[in-house]
PDB file of C-alpha atoms and ligand atoms in Angstrom:
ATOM      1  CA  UNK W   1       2.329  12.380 -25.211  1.00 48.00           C
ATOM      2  CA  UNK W   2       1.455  15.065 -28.034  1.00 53.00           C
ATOM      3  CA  UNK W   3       4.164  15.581 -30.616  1.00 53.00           C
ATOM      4  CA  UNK W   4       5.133  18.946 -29.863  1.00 57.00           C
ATOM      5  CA  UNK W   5       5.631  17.828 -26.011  1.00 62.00           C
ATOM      6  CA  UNK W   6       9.239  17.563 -24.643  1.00 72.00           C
ATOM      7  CA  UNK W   7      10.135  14.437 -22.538  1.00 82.00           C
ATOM      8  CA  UNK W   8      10.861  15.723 -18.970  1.00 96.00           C
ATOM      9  CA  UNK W   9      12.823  13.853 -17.267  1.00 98.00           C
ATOM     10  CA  UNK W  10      11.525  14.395 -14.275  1.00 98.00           C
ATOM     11  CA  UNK W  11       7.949  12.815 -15.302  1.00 98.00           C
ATOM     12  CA  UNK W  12      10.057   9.968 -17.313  1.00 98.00           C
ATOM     13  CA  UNK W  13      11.524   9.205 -13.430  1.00 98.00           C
ATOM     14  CA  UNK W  14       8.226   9.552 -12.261  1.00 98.00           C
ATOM     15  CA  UNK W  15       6.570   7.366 -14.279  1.00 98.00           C
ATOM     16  CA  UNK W  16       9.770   4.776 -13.484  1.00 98.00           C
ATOM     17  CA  UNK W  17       9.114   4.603  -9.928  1.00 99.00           C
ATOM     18  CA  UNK W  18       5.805   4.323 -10.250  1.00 99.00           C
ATOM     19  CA  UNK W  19       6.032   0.766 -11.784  1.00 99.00           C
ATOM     20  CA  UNK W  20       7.690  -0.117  -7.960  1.00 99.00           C
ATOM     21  CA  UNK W  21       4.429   1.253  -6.737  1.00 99.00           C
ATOM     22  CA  UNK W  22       3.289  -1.322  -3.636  1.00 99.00           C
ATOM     23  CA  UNK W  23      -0.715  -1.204  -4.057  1.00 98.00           C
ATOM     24  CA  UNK W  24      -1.857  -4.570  -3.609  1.00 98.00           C
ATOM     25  CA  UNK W  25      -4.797  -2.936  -1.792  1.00 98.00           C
ATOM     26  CA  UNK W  26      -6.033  -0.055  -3.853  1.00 98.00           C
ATOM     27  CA  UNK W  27      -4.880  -1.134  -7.022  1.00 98.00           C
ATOM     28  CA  UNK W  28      -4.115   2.884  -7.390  1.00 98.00           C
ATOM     29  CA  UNK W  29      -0.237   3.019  -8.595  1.00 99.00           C
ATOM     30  CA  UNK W  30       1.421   6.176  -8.196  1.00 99.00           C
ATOM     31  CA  UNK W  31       4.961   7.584  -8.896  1.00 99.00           C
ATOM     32  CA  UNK W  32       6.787  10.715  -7.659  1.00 99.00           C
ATOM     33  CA  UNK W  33      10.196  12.187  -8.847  1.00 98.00           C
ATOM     34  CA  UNK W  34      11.430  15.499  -6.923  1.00 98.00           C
ATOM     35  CA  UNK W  35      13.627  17.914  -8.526  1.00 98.00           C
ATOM     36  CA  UNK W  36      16.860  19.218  -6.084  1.00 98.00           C
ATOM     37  CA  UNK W  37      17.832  22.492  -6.906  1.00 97.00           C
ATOM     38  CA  UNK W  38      21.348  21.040  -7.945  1.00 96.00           C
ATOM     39  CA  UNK W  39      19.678  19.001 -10.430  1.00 96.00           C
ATOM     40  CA  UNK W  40      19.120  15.691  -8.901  1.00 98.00           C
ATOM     41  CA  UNK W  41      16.006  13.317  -9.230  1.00 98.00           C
ATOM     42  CA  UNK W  42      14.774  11.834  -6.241  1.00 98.00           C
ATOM     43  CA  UNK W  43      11.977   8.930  -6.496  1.00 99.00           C
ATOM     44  CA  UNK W  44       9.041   7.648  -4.944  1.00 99.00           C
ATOM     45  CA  UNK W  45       6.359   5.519  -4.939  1.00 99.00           C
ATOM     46  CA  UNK W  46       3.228   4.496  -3.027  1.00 99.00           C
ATOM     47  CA  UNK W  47       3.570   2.167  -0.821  1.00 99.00           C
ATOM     48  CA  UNK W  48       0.735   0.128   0.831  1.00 98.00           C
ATOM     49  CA  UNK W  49      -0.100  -1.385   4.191  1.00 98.00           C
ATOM     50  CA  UNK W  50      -2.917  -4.368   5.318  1.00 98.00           C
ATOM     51  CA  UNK W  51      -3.683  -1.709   8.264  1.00 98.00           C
ATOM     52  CA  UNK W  52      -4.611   0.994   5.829  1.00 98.00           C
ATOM     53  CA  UNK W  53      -3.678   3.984   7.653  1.00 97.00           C
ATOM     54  CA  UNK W  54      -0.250   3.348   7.320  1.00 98.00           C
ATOM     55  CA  UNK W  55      -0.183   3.697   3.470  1.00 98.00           C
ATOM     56  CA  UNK W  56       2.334   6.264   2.398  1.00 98.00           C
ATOM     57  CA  UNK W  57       2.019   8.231  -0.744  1.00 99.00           C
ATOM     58  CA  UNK W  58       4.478   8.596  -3.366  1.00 99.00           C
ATOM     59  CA  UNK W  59       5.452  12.410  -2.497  1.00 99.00           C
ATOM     60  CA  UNK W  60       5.355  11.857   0.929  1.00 98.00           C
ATOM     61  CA  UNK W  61       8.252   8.806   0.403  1.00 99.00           C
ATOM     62  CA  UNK W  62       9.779  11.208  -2.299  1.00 99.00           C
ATOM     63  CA  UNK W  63      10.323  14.181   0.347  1.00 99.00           C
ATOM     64  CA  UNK W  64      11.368  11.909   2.808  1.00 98.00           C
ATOM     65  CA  UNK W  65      13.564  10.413   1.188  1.00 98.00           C
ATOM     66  CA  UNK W  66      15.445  13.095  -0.036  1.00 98.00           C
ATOM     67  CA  UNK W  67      15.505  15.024   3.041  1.00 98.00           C
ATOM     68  CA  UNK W  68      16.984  11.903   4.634  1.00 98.00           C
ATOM     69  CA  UNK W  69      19.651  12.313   1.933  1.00 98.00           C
ATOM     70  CA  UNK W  70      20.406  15.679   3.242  1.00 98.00           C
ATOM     71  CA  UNK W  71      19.061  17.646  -0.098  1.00 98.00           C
ATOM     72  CA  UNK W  72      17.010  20.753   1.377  1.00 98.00           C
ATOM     73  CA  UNK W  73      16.217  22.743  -1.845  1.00 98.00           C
ATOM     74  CA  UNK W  74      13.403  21.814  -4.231  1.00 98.00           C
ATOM     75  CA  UNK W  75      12.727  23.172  -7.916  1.00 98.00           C
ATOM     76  CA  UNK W  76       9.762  21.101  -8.897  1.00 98.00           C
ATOM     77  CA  UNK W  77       7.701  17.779  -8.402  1.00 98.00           C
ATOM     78  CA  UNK W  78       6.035  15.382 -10.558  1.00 98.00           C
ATOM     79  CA  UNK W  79       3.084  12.832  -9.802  1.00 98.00           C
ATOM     80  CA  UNK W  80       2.159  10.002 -12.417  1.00 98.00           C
ATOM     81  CA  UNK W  81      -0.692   8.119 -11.770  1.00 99.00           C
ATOM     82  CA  UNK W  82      -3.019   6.068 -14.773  1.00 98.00           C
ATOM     83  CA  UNK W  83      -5.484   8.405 -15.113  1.00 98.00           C
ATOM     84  CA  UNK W  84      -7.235  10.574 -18.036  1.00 98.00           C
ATOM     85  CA  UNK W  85      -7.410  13.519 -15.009  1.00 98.00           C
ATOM     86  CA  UNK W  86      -4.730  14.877 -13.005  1.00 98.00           C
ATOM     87  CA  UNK W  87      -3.910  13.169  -9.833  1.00 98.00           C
ATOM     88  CA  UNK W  88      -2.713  16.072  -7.289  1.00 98.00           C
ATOM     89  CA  UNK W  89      -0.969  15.574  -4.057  1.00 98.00           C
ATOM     90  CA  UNK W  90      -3.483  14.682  -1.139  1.00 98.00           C
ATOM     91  CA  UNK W  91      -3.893  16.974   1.888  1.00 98.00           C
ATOM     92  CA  UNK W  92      -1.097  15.899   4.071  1.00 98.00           C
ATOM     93  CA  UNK W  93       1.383  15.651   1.281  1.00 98.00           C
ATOM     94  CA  UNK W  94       0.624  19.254   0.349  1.00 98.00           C
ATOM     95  CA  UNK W  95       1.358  20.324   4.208  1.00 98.00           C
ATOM     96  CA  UNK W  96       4.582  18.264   4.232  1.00 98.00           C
ATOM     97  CA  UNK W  97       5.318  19.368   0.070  1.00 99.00           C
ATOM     98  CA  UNK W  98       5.108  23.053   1.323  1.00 98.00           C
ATOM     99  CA  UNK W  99       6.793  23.017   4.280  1.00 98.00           C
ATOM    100  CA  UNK W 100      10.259  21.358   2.515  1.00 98.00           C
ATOM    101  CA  UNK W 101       9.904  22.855  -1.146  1.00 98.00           C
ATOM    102  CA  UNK W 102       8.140  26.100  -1.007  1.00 98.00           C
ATOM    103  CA  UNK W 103       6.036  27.189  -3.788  1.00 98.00           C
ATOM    104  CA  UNK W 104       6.943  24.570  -6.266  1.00 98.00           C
ATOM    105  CA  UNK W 105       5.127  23.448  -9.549  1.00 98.00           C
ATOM    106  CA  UNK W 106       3.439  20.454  -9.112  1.00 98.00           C
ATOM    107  CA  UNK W 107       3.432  18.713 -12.540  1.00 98.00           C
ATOM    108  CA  UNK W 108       1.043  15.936 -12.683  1.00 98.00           C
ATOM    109  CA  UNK W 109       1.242  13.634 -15.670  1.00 98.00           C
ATOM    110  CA  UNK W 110      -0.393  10.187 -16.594  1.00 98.00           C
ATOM    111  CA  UNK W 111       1.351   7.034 -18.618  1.00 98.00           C
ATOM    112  CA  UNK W 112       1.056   8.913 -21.820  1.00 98.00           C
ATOM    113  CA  UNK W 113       0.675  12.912 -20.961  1.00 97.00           C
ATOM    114  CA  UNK W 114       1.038  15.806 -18.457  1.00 98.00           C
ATOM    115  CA  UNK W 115      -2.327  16.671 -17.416  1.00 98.00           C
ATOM    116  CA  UNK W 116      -1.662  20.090 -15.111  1.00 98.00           C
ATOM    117  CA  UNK W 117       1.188  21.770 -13.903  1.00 98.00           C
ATOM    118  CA  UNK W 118       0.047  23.576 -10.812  1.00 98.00           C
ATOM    119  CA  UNK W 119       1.594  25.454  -8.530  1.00 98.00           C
ATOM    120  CA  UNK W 120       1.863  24.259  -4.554  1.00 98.00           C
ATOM    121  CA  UNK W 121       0.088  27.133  -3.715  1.00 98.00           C
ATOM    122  CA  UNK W 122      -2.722  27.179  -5.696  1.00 98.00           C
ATOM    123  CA  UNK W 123      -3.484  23.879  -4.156  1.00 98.00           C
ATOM    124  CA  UNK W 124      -2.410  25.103  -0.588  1.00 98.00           C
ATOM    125  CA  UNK W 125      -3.846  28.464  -0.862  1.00 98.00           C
ATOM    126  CA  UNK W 126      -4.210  29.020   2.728  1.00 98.00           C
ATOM    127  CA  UNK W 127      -1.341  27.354   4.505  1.00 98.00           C
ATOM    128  CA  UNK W 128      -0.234  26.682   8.620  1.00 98.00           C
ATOM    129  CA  UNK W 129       3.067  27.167   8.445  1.00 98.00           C
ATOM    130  CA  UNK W 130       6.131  29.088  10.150  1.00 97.00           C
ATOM    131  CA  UNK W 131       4.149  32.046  10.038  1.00 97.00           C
ATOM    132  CA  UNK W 132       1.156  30.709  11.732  1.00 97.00           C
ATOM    133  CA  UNK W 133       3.223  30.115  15.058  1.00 98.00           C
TER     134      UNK W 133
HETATM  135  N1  LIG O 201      -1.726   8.107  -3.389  1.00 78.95           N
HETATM  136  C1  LIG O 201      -0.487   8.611  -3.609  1.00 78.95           C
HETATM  137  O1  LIG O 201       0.525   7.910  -3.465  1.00 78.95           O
HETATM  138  N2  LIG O 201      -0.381   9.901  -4.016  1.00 78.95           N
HETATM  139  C2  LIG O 201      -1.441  10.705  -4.330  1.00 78.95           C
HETATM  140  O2  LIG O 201      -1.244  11.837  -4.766  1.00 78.95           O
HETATM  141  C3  LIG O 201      -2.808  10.202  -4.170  1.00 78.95           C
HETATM  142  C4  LIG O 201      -2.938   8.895  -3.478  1.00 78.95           C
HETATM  143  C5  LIG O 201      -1.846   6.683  -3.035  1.00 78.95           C
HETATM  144  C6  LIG O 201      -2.217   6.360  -1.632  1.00 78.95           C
HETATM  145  C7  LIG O 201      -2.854   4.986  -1.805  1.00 78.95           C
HETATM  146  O3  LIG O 201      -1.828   4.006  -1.811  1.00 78.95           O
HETATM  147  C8  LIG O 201      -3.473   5.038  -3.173  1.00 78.95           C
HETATM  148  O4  LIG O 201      -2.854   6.106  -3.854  1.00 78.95           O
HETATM  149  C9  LIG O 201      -4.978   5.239  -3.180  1.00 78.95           C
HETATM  150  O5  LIG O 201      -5.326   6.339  -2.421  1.00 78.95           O
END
């Protein structure tokens, strides 16, 4: 973290739940924290399966999560991963990220640093959605 660099809480959470990260396949840890809009922290992390396919990712245990908690309004996200570039959401996550939370900023952030704060939709540009139908 640089010196002039506030500690978010959000990204601290992140970075928390990332060290219960199940990846004995990939090796590839990753945390998620969601913001609610009344100010809770919801947590998630990767979680890994022999058959592959059946991984889930940290935001997508995150979101589910918290929408099985009944919270339906989302300020922000983080993603923590161990890596010098940012790690964003994959392509499903973004689907299921925008669908729940909107146009959110997506702060990604590794063990030491936030490397981008992004908005959803600049890495959704294009989305199928309720409109679409
Ligand atoms: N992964 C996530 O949890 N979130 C991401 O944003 C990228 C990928 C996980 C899935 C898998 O367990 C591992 O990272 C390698 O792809």
């Amino acid at each position: 973290m640089r010196a002039s660099e506030p500690i978010d809480v959000l990204v601290t959470a992140a970075r928390e739940a990332r060290d219960r990260a199940i990846a004995p396949y990939s090796h590839f840890r990753v945390g998620a924290a969601l913001e609610t809009a009344d100010g809770r922290i919801i947590t998630g992390c990767n979680i890994e399966n022999a058959s592959y396919g059946l991984t889930t990712c940290a935001e997508r245990v995150a979101l589910l999560k918290a929408l099985s908690e009944g919270h339906r309004v989302f300020t922000r996200i983080a993603v923590v991963a161990d890596t010098a570039a940012p790690t964003p959401p994959c392509g499903p996550c973004r689907q299921l990220l925008w669908e729940y939370c909107g146009d959110i900023p997506v702060i990604m952030a590794n063990l030491a640093t936030v490397t981008s704060t992004t908005p959803l939709a600049a890495l959704f540009p294009m989305p199928f959605d309720h409109r679409s139908l």
